[in-house]
């Protein structure tokens, strides 16, 4: 099949996002401040404004036992599960199935007073990456979501302000095989998660409101999402 019009952009951005996500917080530029901590979860942000709008880049790292990176990316990518874990979602549509690992989404998110309601239009791509650092280590899985335009969905024509986002969920699975040569169970696997996002709110919203919203919503999202995947997979065979 011929290449989709978005393929070059997707391939370039996925490689760029993954290499950024693999950098530790200390390595990818100064100015990261820890703003939330919960068990193994650490959330960092950099305070950045574009045209007076808060676009604080966010980087979260988390470690979850008993699930694989493939499973996390699967439940993050597939539309049929999204209403189960995405707290601020009001409506979600798949506008185009570009390929079996690339979808085009249109979403409206619940209004967050006093800002106006937001919608977002983005491509979403899921990919397994070779683990080039640790040859025999388990693979790395990633999902990248990136805002895009579509003539039939022009921004800011209805009730919602269009937001622009780039999101990368990068997951690496660690397997600690049992000593006695028993088959690998969920007790022997751990997933290291890096979630990076930059959300441009589109229209003006008070910096204090946006920062309060992010501080509340991001930790809630990552905890709820990982709990959902843990619960969904606990009685299923391991998807490596
Ligand atoms: C005045 C508020 C303006 C911004 C509102 C808004 C819209 C979309 C989004 C968002 C859209 C997509 C993604 S995702 O990771 O690609 C998954 C697929 O849904 C993630 C977050 C975020 C927020 C901000 C609420 C904030 C917030 C932060 C984490 C989770 C939920 N809400």
Tab-separated table of C-alpha atoms and ligand atoms in Angstrom:
chain	number	residue	atom	x	y	z
A	1	UNK	CA	0.000	0.000	0.000
A	2	UNK	CA	1.175	3.511	-0.780
A	3	UNK	CA	2.473	5.699	2.029
A	4	UNK	CA	-0.165	7.748	3.877
A	5	UNK	CA	0.231	11.533	3.563
A	6	UNK	CA	1.075	11.729	7.281
A	7	UNK	CA	3.647	8.929	7.290
A	8	UNK	CA	6.829	11.041	6.887
A	9	UNK	CA	5.732	13.396	9.719
A	10	UNK	CA	4.762	10.459	11.947
A	11	UNK	CA	8.038	8.607	11.408
A	12	UNK	CA	10.149	11.726	12.060
A	13	UNK	CA	8.258	12.806	15.171
A	14	UNK	CA	8.093	9.322	16.705
A	15	UNK	CA	11.886	8.929	16.439
A	16	UNK	CA	12.433	12.416	17.890
A	17	UNK	CA	9.930	11.965	20.737
A	18	UNK	CA	11.290	8.541	21.697
A	19	UNK	CA	14.903	9.729	21.851
A	20	UNK	CA	13.785	12.691	24.022
A	21	UNK	CA	11.714	10.480	26.318
A	22	UNK	CA	14.660	8.113	26.834
A	23	UNK	CA	16.771	10.947	28.241
A	24	UNK	CA	16.664	11.221	32.002
A	25	UNK	CA	15.124	14.329	33.501
A	26	UNK	CA	18.611	15.588	34.354
A	27	UNK	CA	19.830	15.124	30.757
A	28	UNK	CA	17.046	16.737	28.738
A	29	UNK	CA	17.659	20.360	29.577
A	30	UNK	CA	17.636	22.321	32.787
A	31	UNK	CA	14.671	23.784	34.574
A	32	UNK	CA	12.655	20.632	35.320
A	33	UNK	CA	10.915	20.985	38.647
A	34	UNK	CA	9.386	18.073	40.522
A	35	UNK	CA	5.733	18.996	41.133
A	36	UNK	CA	4.110	15.727	42.123
A	37	UNK	CA	5.275	12.505	43.726
A	38	UNK	CA	3.263	9.390	44.611
A	39	UNK	CA	5.049	6.141	45.385
A	40	UNK	CA	7.148	5.343	42.299
A	41	UNK	CA	5.579	8.185	40.264
A	42	UNK	CA	7.555	11.391	39.781
A	43	UNK	CA	6.071	14.282	37.775
A	44	UNK	CA	8.218	17.127	36.483
A	45	UNK	CA	7.321	20.256	34.564
A	46	UNK	CA	9.148	23.222	33.036
A	47	UNK	CA	7.401	26.552	33.229
A	48	UNK	CA	7.177	27.831	29.629
A	49	UNK	CA	4.892	30.370	27.975
A	50	UNK	CA	4.273	30.962	24.252
A	51	UNK	CA	2.528	34.254	23.367
A	52	UNK	CA	1.611	34.617	27.022
A	53	UNK	CA	0.030	31.143	27.115
A	54	UNK	CA	1.171	28.439	29.505
A	55	UNK	CA	2.597	25.486	27.533
A	56	UNK	CA	4.515	23.842	30.386
A	57	UNK	CA	6.228	20.685	29.106
A	58	UNK	CA	5.507	17.763	31.397
A	59	UNK	CA	7.631	14.657	31.997
A	60	UNK	CA	6.402	11.869	34.246
A	61	UNK	CA	8.312	8.728	35.177
A	62	UNK	CA	6.700	5.770	36.898
A	63	UNK	CA	7.451	2.111	37.597
A	64	UNK	CA	4.618	-0.408	37.762
A	65	UNK	CA	4.977	-4.094	38.649
A	66	UNK	CA	3.025	-6.866	36.925
A	67	UNK	CA	2.372	-5.335	33.495
A	68	UNK	CA	4.423	-5.006	30.280
A	69	UNK	CA	5.137	-1.994	28.122
A	70	UNK	CA	3.264	-3.649	25.273
A	71	UNK	CA	0.159	-3.955	27.480
A	72	UNK	CA	0.358	-0.315	28.662
A	73	UNK	CA	0.733	0.997	25.109
A	74	UNK	CA	-2.053	-1.284	23.853
A	75	UNK	CA	-4.606	0.064	26.386
A	76	UNK	CA	-3.418	3.633	25.838
A	77	UNK	CA	-3.646	3.396	22.051
A	78	UNK	CA	-6.864	1.412	21.489
A	79	UNK	CA	-9.961	3.657	21.368
A	80	UNK	CA	-12.322	1.078	22.888
A	81	UNK	CA	-10.772	1.481	26.355
A	82	UNK	CA	-10.344	5.272	26.423
A	83	UNK	CA	-13.554	6.182	28.235
A	84	UNK	CA	-12.536	3.770	31.005
A	85	UNK	CA	-9.426	5.710	32.040
A	86	UNK	CA	-9.420	9.207	30.421
A	87	UNK	CA	-10.980	11.334	33.147
A	88	UNK	CA	-11.447	14.604	31.241
A	89	UNK	CA	-12.877	13.051	28.053
A	90	UNK	CA	-16.363	14.127	26.954
A	91	UNK	CA	-16.427	12.664	23.411
A	92	UNK	CA	-14.005	10.678	21.257
A	93	UNK	CA	-14.215	9.726	17.571
A	94	UNK	CA	-11.816	7.832	15.328
A	95	UNK	CA	-11.933	9.876	12.124
A	96	UNK	CA	-9.559	7.708	10.123
A	97	UNK	CA	-7.857	4.348	10.511
A	98	UNK	CA	-4.595	5.219	8.774
A	99	UNK	CA	-3.147	1.765	9.463
A	100	UNK	CA	-3.458	-0.886	12.180
A	101	UNK	CA	-0.968	1.071	14.303
A	102	UNK	CA	-2.010	4.612	13.355
A	103	UNK	CA	-5.363	6.293	14.042
A	104	UNK	CA	-6.750	9.811	13.649
A	105	UNK	CA	-8.749	10.975	16.714
A	106	UNK	CA	-11.110	13.881	17.370
A	107	UNK	CA	-11.843	14.434	21.086
A	108	UNK	CA	-13.765	16.967	23.109
A	109	UNK	CA	-12.726	17.327	26.744
A	110	UNK	CA	-14.948	18.338	29.605
A	111	UNK	CA	-15.057	22.076	30.209
A	112	UNK	CA	-12.831	23.193	33.061
A	113	UNK	CA	-14.246	26.332	34.656
A	114	UNK	CA	-13.515	29.212	34.125
A	115	UNK	CA	-11.793	28.332	30.796
A	116	UNK	CA	-13.871	27.495	27.718
A	117	UNK	CA	-14.235	23.869	26.558
A	118	UNK	CA	-11.421	22.339	24.488
A	119	UNK	CA	-11.261	19.881	21.614
A	120	UNK	CA	-8.266	18.164	20.049
A	121	UNK	CA	-7.550	16.484	16.703
A	122	UNK	CA	-4.469	14.251	16.631
A	123	UNK	CA	-2.849	11.281	14.985
A	124	UNK	CA	-1.858	8.431	17.297
A	125	UNK	CA	0.849	5.913	16.418
A	126	UNK	CA	1.986	2.829	18.356
A	127	UNK	CA	5.312	1.176	17.686
A	128	UNK	CA	7.699	-1.447	19.088
A	129	UNK	CA	11.307	-0.183	19.084
A	130	UNK	CA	14.496	-2.221	19.060
A	131	UNK	CA	16.249	-1.963	22.406
A	132	UNK	CA	19.499	-0.698	20.912
A	133	UNK	CA	21.155	-0.123	24.306
A	134	UNK	CA	20.518	-3.521	25.840
A	135	UNK	CA	20.711	-6.089	23.003
A	136	UNK	CA	19.023	-8.962	24.848
A	137	UNK	CA	16.872	-6.645	26.974
A	138	UNK	CA	13.123	-6.602	26.368
A	139	UNK	CA	11.767	-4.328	23.687
A	140	UNK	CA	10.572	-0.820	24.122
A	141	UNK	CA	7.018	0.179	23.176
A	142	UNK	CA	5.833	3.714	22.498
A	143	UNK	CA	2.665	5.608	21.583
A	144	UNK	CA	2.987	9.128	20.178
A	145	UNK	CA	-0.026	11.435	19.868
A	146	UNK	CA	0.400	14.634	17.862
A	147	UNK	CA	-2.077	17.327	16.856
A	148	UNK	CA	-2.758	17.639	13.154
A	149	UNK	CA	-5.107	19.536	10.835
A	150	UNK	CA	-8.031	18.178	8.846
A	151	UNK	CA	-9.943	20.373	6.385
A	152	UNK	CA	-13.262	18.909	7.500
A	153	UNK	CA	-12.507	19.781	11.167
A	154	UNK	CA	-11.326	23.403	11.162
A	155	UNK	CA	-10.331	24.673	14.627
A	156	UNK	CA	-12.397	27.075	16.726
A	157	UNK	CA	-15.550	26.964	14.584
A	158	UNK	CA	-17.903	25.542	17.223
A	159	UNK	CA	-18.166	25.836	20.986
A	160	UNK	CA	-14.655	24.473	21.660
A	161	UNK	CA	-11.199	26.024	21.576
A	162	UNK	CA	-8.755	23.723	19.736
A	163	UNK	CA	-5.774	22.640	21.839
A	164	UNK	CA	-2.509	21.465	20.329
A	165	UNK	CA	-0.598	18.617	21.937
A	166	UNK	CA	2.363	16.330	21.509
A	167	UNK	CA	2.338	13.330	23.819
A	168	UNK	CA	4.725	10.396	24.088
A	169	UNK	CA	4.128	7.314	26.238
A	170	UNK	CA	7.355	5.258	26.314
A	171	UNK	CA	7.457	1.929	28.149
A	172	UNK	CA	10.285	-0.495	28.845
A	173	UNK	CA	9.635	-3.883	30.401
A	174	UNK	CA	12.105	-5.509	32.820
A	175	UNK	CA	11.922	-9.261	33.371
A	176	UNK	CA	13.505	-10.824	36.487
A	177	UNK	CA	13.154	-14.555	35.691
A	178	UNK	CA	12.398	-16.761	38.727
A	179	UNK	CA	15.509	-18.539	40.135
A	180	UNK	CA	14.010	-22.026	39.939
A	181	UNK	CA	13.450	-21.864	36.157
A	182	UNK	CA	9.668	-21.621	36.664
A	183	UNK	CA	7.709	-19.940	33.857
A	184	UNK	CA	7.684	-16.123	33.999
A	185	UNK	CA	4.662	-14.786	35.907
A	186	UNK	CA	3.438	-11.239	36.451
A	187	UNK	CA	5.455	-11.188	39.666
A	188	UNK	CA	8.598	-11.274	37.525
A	189	UNK	CA	7.834	-8.286	35.309
A	190	UNK	CA	8.128	-4.543	35.886
A	191	UNK	CA	7.362	-1.706	33.497
A	192	UNK	CA	9.310	1.568	33.475
A	193	UNK	CA	7.065	4.324	32.098
A	194	UNK	CA	7.987	7.750	30.731
A	195	UNK	CA	5.098	10.037	29.772
A	196	UNK	CA	5.974	13.339	28.096
A	197	UNK	CA	3.435	15.922	27.021
A	198	UNK	CA	3.271	19.488	25.773
A	199	UNK	CA	-0.253	20.913	25.630
A	200	UNK	CA	-0.864	24.322	24.073
A	201	UNK	CA	-4.293	25.347	25.362
A	202	UNK	CA	-5.083	27.086	22.071
A	203	UNK	CA	-7.016	30.030	23.340
A	204	UNK	CA	-6.069	32.184	26.331
A	205	UNK	CA	-6.626	30.690	29.799
A	206	UNK	CA	-5.317	32.164	33.046
A	207	UNK	CA	-1.834	30.759	33.817
A	208	UNK	CA	-2.896	30.092	37.409
A	209	UNK	CA	-5.951	28.122	36.235
A	210	UNK	CA	-3.942	26.062	33.724
A	211	UNK	CA	-1.166	25.240	36.175
A	212	UNK	CA	-3.724	24.256	38.829
A	213	UNK	CA	-5.526	22.056	36.289
A	214	UNK	CA	-2.321	20.306	35.202
A	215	UNK	CA	-1.196	19.834	38.801
A	216	UNK	CA	-4.514	18.136	39.583
A	217	UNK	CA	-5.180	16.262	36.354
A	218	UNK	CA	-1.843	14.758	35.347
A	219	UNK	CA	-1.136	12.746	38.511
A	220	UNK	CA	-4.786	11.617	38.526
A	221	UNK	CA	-4.553	10.533	34.873
A	222	UNK	CA	-1.353	8.489	35.233
A	223	UNK	CA	-2.494	6.779	38.446
A	224	UNK	CA	-5.931	5.994	37.042
A	225	UNK	CA	-4.548	4.777	33.698
A	226	UNK	CA	-1.923	2.438	35.207
A	227	UNK	CA	-4.469	1.098	37.744
A	228	UNK	CA	-6.865	0.416	34.849
A	229	UNK	CA	-4.216	-1.576	32.912
A	230	UNK	CA	-3.172	-3.514	36.028
A	231	UNK	CA	-6.795	-4.474	36.653
A	232	UNK	CA	-7.489	-5.301	32.992
A	233	UNK	CA	-4.471	-7.592	32.641
A	234	UNK	CA	-4.260	-9.318	36.035
A	235	UNK	CA	-6.096	-12.491	34.951
A	236	UNK	CA	-4.882	-12.484	31.332
A	237	UNK	CA	-1.807	-14.129	29.767
A	238	UNK	CA	1.160	-11.718	29.639
A	239	UNK	CA	1.338	-9.705	26.372
A	240	UNK	CA	5.140	-9.315	25.941
B	1	LIG	C1	-8.329	24.852	30.505
B	1	LIG	C2	-7.847	23.456	30.239
B	1	LIG	C3	-7.291	23.353	28.837
B	1	LIG	C4	-6.677	21.987	28.556
B	1	LIG	C5	-7.676	20.837	28.882
B	1	LIG	C6	-7.037	19.520	28.415
B	1	LIG	C7	-7.399	18.984	27.188
B	1	LIG	C8	-6.828	17.802	26.719
B	1	LIG	C9	-5.874	17.159	27.494
B	1	LIG	C10	-5.259	15.890	27.043
B	1	LIG	C11	-5.568	15.345	25.797
B	1	LIG	C12	-5.007	14.139	25.388
B	1	LIG	C13	-4.155	13.466	26.222
B	1	LIG	S1	-3.439	11.961	25.710
B	1	LIG	O1	-2.329	11.695	26.600
B	1	LIG	O2	-3.139	12.063	24.311
B	1	LIG	C14	-4.591	10.642	25.964
B	1	LIG	C15	-5.710	10.662	24.970
B	1	LIG	O3	-6.794	11.397	25.514
B	1	LIG	C16	-3.834	13.984	27.454
B	1	LIG	C17	-4.393	15.187	27.877
B	1	LIG	C18	-5.477	17.699	28.701
B	1	LIG	C19	-6.086	18.870	29.179
B	1	LIG	C20	-5.768	19.387	30.506
B	1	LIG	C21	-6.921	19.173	31.479
B	1	LIG	C22	-5.582	18.605	31.695
B	1	LIG	C23	-5.392	17.157	31.658
B	1	LIG	C24	-4.161	16.647	31.904
B	1	LIG	C25	-4.011	15.284	31.881
B	1	LIG	C26	-5.083	14.492	31.601
B	1	LIG	C27	-6.293	15.057	31.349
B	1	LIG	N1	-6.469	16.404	31.382
